[in-house]
Amino acid sequence: LEFNSDSPCIWTKGLTRMRTPVRHGEGKFVVPDPPLLDKFASNQQIVVRYVNPKDVYPSSSDTLLPYPICPNASMRNIAGVCDPTGLVFGLMPHPEANHSKWLGATWTREEEPTDWVGEGMAVFVNGVNYVKKHL
């Protein structure tokens, strides 16, 4: 996944890329009126997209990527969007399924980490930090 650094989404501040399990079955992001996506893009509401992990950051594209890179043929490779305030965030992949490194698909083939916090935890840390600062 690749995150839009210009998005107002409080959940993804400071994030660039993340490996995250996909568990949404047949779900995919579609809109009834494709020009609506231009509005989302101009408002920076397209927060997360599927990208080829081999491509250099940033590499988000409107050109549909093949399976399994974009596992569900979502319009513009969209994996997540937010409302204009950045508080409401909809995401199809599951960062909670990568809250610890031992949940990652490749951890047994990598050097044993000294910090077991997984990439997905950053989404939730951002949410907690926002609440602490603004409530």
mmCIF file of C-alpha atoms in Angstrom:
data_model
loop_
_atom_site.group_PDB
_atom_site.id
_atom_site.type_symbol
_atom_site.label_atom_id
_atom_site.label_comp_id
_atom_site.label_asym_id
_atom_site.label_seq_id
_atom_site.Cartn_x
_atom_site.Cartn_y
_atom_site.Cartn_z
ATOM 1 C CA LEU A 1 0.000 0.000 0.000
ATOM 2 C CA GLU A 2 1.085 3.548 -0.646
ATOM 3 C CA PHE A 3 -0.210 6.507 1.369
ATOM 4 C CA ASN A 4 -0.989 10.002 0.088
ATOM 5 C CA SER A 5 1.202 12.339 2.137
ATOM 6 C CA ASP A 6 -1.018 15.314 1.203
ATOM 7 C CA SER A 7 -4.199 13.722 2.525
ATOM 8 C CA PRO A 8 -5.960 15.270 5.534
ATOM 9 C CA CYS A 9 -6.433 11.746 6.957
ATOM 10 C CA ILE A 10 -5.329 11.773 10.598
ATOM 11 C CA TRP A 11 -4.927 7.988 10.597
ATOM 12 C CA THR A 12 -2.160 7.961 7.984
ATOM 13 C CA LYS A 13 -0.027 11.003 8.846
ATOM 14 C CA GLY A 14 3.651 10.323 8.205
ATOM 15 C CA LEU A 15 3.060 6.961 6.520
ATOM 16 C CA THR A 16 4.502 6.237 3.094
ATOM 17 C CA ARG A 17 4.165 2.493 2.433
ATOM 18 C CA MET A 18 3.042 -0.576 4.304
ATOM 19 C CA ARG A 19 2.582 -4.292 3.732
ATOM 20 C CA THR A 20 -0.902 -5.197 4.868
ATOM 21 C CA PRO A 21 -3.012 -8.347 4.557
ATOM 22 C CA VAL A 22 -5.956 -8.186 2.176
ATOM 23 C CA ARG A 23 -9.075 -9.932 3.474
ATOM 24 C CA HIS A 24 -11.985 -8.191 1.843
ATOM 25 C CA GLY A 25 -13.021 -10.974 -0.499
ATOM 26 C CA GLU A 26 -14.890 -9.568 -3.457
ATOM 27 C CA GLY A 27 -15.021 -5.996 -2.117
ATOM 28 C CA LYS A 28 -13.621 -3.217 -4.257
ATOM 29 C CA PHE A 29 -13.836 0.556 -4.374
ATOM 30 C CA VAL A 30 -16.223 1.840 -7.042
ATOM 31 C CA VAL A 31 -18.255 4.995 -7.530
ATOM 32 C CA PRO A 32 -21.369 5.352 -9.707
ATOM 33 C CA ASP A 33 -20.012 8.513 -11.351
ATOM 34 C CA PRO A 34 -16.299 8.191 -12.280
ATOM 35 C CA PRO A 35 -15.740 12.003 -12.414
ATOM 36 C CA LEU A 36 -16.427 11.933 -8.670
ATOM 37 C CA LEU A 37 -12.964 10.386 -8.344
ATOM 38 C CA ASP A 38 -11.469 13.602 -9.722
ATOM 39 C CA LYS A 39 -13.164 15.490 -6.882
ATOM 40 C CA PHE A 40 -11.800 12.994 -4.343
ATOM 41 C CA ALA A 41 -8.334 13.372 -5.870
ATOM 42 C CA SER A 42 -8.406 17.183 -5.843
ATOM 43 C CA ASN A 43 -9.513 17.116 -2.175
ATOM 44 C CA GLN A 44 -6.713 14.613 -1.382
ATOM 45 C CA GLN A 45 -9.372 12.150 -0.162
ATOM 46 C CA ILE A 46 -7.788 9.216 -2.002
ATOM 47 C CA VAL A 47 -5.641 8.196 0.943
ATOM 48 C CA VAL A 48 -4.291 4.740 0.108
ATOM 49 C CA ARG A 49 -3.643 2.904 -3.138
ATOM 50 C CA TYR A 50 -2.367 -0.469 -4.136
ATOM 51 C CA VAL A 51 1.086 -0.159 -5.723
ATOM 52 C CA ASN A 52 3.749 -2.457 -7.056
ATOM 53 C CA PRO A 53 6.166 -2.764 -4.116
ATOM 54 C CA LYS A 54 9.081 -2.966 -6.564
ATOM 55 C CA ASP A 55 8.362 0.537 -7.883
ATOM 56 C CA VAL A 56 10.099 3.538 -6.337
ATOM 57 C CA TYR A 57 8.029 5.686 -3.962
ATOM 58 C CA PRO A 58 5.851 7.531 -4.862
ATOM 59 C CA SER A 59 4.333 5.414 -7.588
ATOM 60 C CA SER A 60 0.547 5.689 -7.190
ATOM 61 C CA SER A 61 -1.202 5.588 -10.532
ATOM 62 C CA ASP A 62 -4.701 5.821 -11.975
ATOM 63 C CA THR A 63 -3.827 3.035 -14.428
ATOM 64 C CA LEU A 64 -5.342 -0.199 -13.150
ATOM 65 C CA LEU A 65 -2.667 -2.551 -11.872
ATOM 66 C CA PRO A 66 -2.932 -6.300 -12.502
ATOM 67 C CA TYR A 67 -3.870 -8.958 -9.979
ATOM 68 C CA PRO A 68 -2.439 -9.619 -7.398
ATOM 69 C CA ILE A 69 -0.967 -6.109 -7.044
ATOM 70 C CA CYS A 70 -4.463 -4.598 -7.101
ATOM 71 C CA PRO A 71 -6.290 -7.669 -5.808
ATOM 72 C CA ASN A 72 -9.816 -6.522 -6.581
ATOM 73 C CA ALA A 73 -9.658 -4.158 -9.580
ATOM 74 C CA SER A 74 -10.653 -1.134 -7.484
ATOM 75 C CA MET A 75 -11.056 2.050 -9.495
ATOM 76 C CA ARG A 76 -7.710 3.896 -9.673
ATOM 77 C CA ASN A 77 -6.184 1.172 -7.456
ATOM 78 C CA ILE A 78 -7.903 2.742 -4.437
ATOM 79 C CA ALA A 79 -7.513 0.887 -1.150
ATOM 80 C CA GLY A 80 -8.698 3.654 1.190
ATOM 81 C CA VAL A 81 -10.455 7.028 1.250
ATOM 82 C CA CYS A 82 -11.344 9.621 3.854
ATOM 83 C CA ASP A 83 -13.964 12.312 4.324
ATOM 84 C CA PRO A 84 -12.928 15.965 3.776
ATOM 85 C CA THR A 85 -12.075 16.392 7.487
ATOM 86 C CA GLY A 86 -9.691 13.432 7.506
ATOM 87 C CA LEU A 87 -11.355 11.967 10.592
ATOM 88 C CA VAL A 88 -13.455 9.306 8.845
ATOM 89 C CA PHE A 89 -11.274 6.719 7.112
ATOM 90 C CA GLY A 90 -12.387 3.721 5.075
ATOM 91 C CA LEU A 91 -9.749 1.109 4.294
ATOM 92 C CA MET A 92 -10.135 -2.306 2.674
ATOM 93 C CA PRO A 93 -6.852 -3.993 3.700
ATOM 94 C CA HIS A 94 -6.310 -4.847 7.358
ATOM 95 C CA PRO A 95 -3.501 -3.039 9.222
ATOM 96 C CA GLU A 96 -4.672 -4.621 12.487
ATOM 97 C CA ALA A 97 -3.570 -7.952 11.032
ATOM 98 C CA ASN A 98 -0.010 -6.616 10.962
ATOM 99 C CA HIS A 99 0.126 -4.998 14.411
ATOM 100 C CA SER A 100 3.035 -7.257 15.396
ATOM 101 C CA LYS A 101 5.957 -8.302 13.214
ATOM 102 C CA TRP A 102 5.318 -11.960 13.942
ATOM 103 C CA LEU A 103 2.019 -11.583 12.050
ATOM 104 C CA GLY A 104 3.862 -10.521 8.879
ATOM 105 C CA ALA A 105 4.147 -13.032 6.071
ATOM 106 C CA THR A 106 7.952 -12.960 5.936
ATOM 107 C CA TRP A 107 9.095 -12.567 9.538
ATOM 108 C CA THR A 108 10.518 -16.089 9.774
ATOM 109 C CA ARG A 109 12.824 -15.380 6.823
ATOM 110 C CA GLU A 110 14.120 -12.088 8.202
ATOM 111 C CA GLU A 111 16.572 -11.265 10.947
ATOM 112 C CA GLU A 112 14.844 -11.439 14.325
ATOM 113 C CA PRO A 113 13.596 -7.952 15.132
ATOM 114 C CA THR A 114 14.435 -6.192 18.367
ATOM 115 C CA ASP A 115 11.140 -4.304 18.165
ATOM 116 C CA TRP A 116 8.107 -6.493 17.555
ATOM 117 C CA VAL A 117 5.692 -3.663 16.682
ATOM 118 C CA GLY A 118 4.386 -4.280 13.162
ATOM 119 C CA GLU A 119 3.837 -1.738 10.414
ATOM 120 C CA GLY A 120 0.063 -1.779 10.812
ATOM 121 C CA MET A 121 0.226 -0.431 14.348
ATOM 122 C CA ALA A 122 1.176 3.021 13.000
ATOM 123 C CA VAL A 123 -2.398 3.620 11.791
ATOM 124 C CA PHE A 124 -3.765 3.136 15.301
ATOM 125 C CA VAL A 125 -0.970 5.078 16.987
ATOM 126 C CA ASN A 126 -1.845 8.022 14.729
ATOM 127 C CA GLY A 127 -5.494 7.805 15.800
ATOM 128 C CA VAL A 128 -4.611 7.703 19.501
ATOM 129 C CA ASN A 129 -2.153 10.586 19.146
ATOM 130 C CA TYR A 130 -4.792 12.689 17.401
ATOM 131 C CA VAL A 131 -7.290 12.090 20.202
ATOM 132 C CA LYS A 132 -4.707 12.895 22.894
ATOM 133 C CA LYS A 133 -3.843 16.163 21.177
ATOM 134 C CA HIS A 134 -7.364 17.320 20.295
ATOM 135 C CA LEU A 135 -9.585 16.173 23.171
#
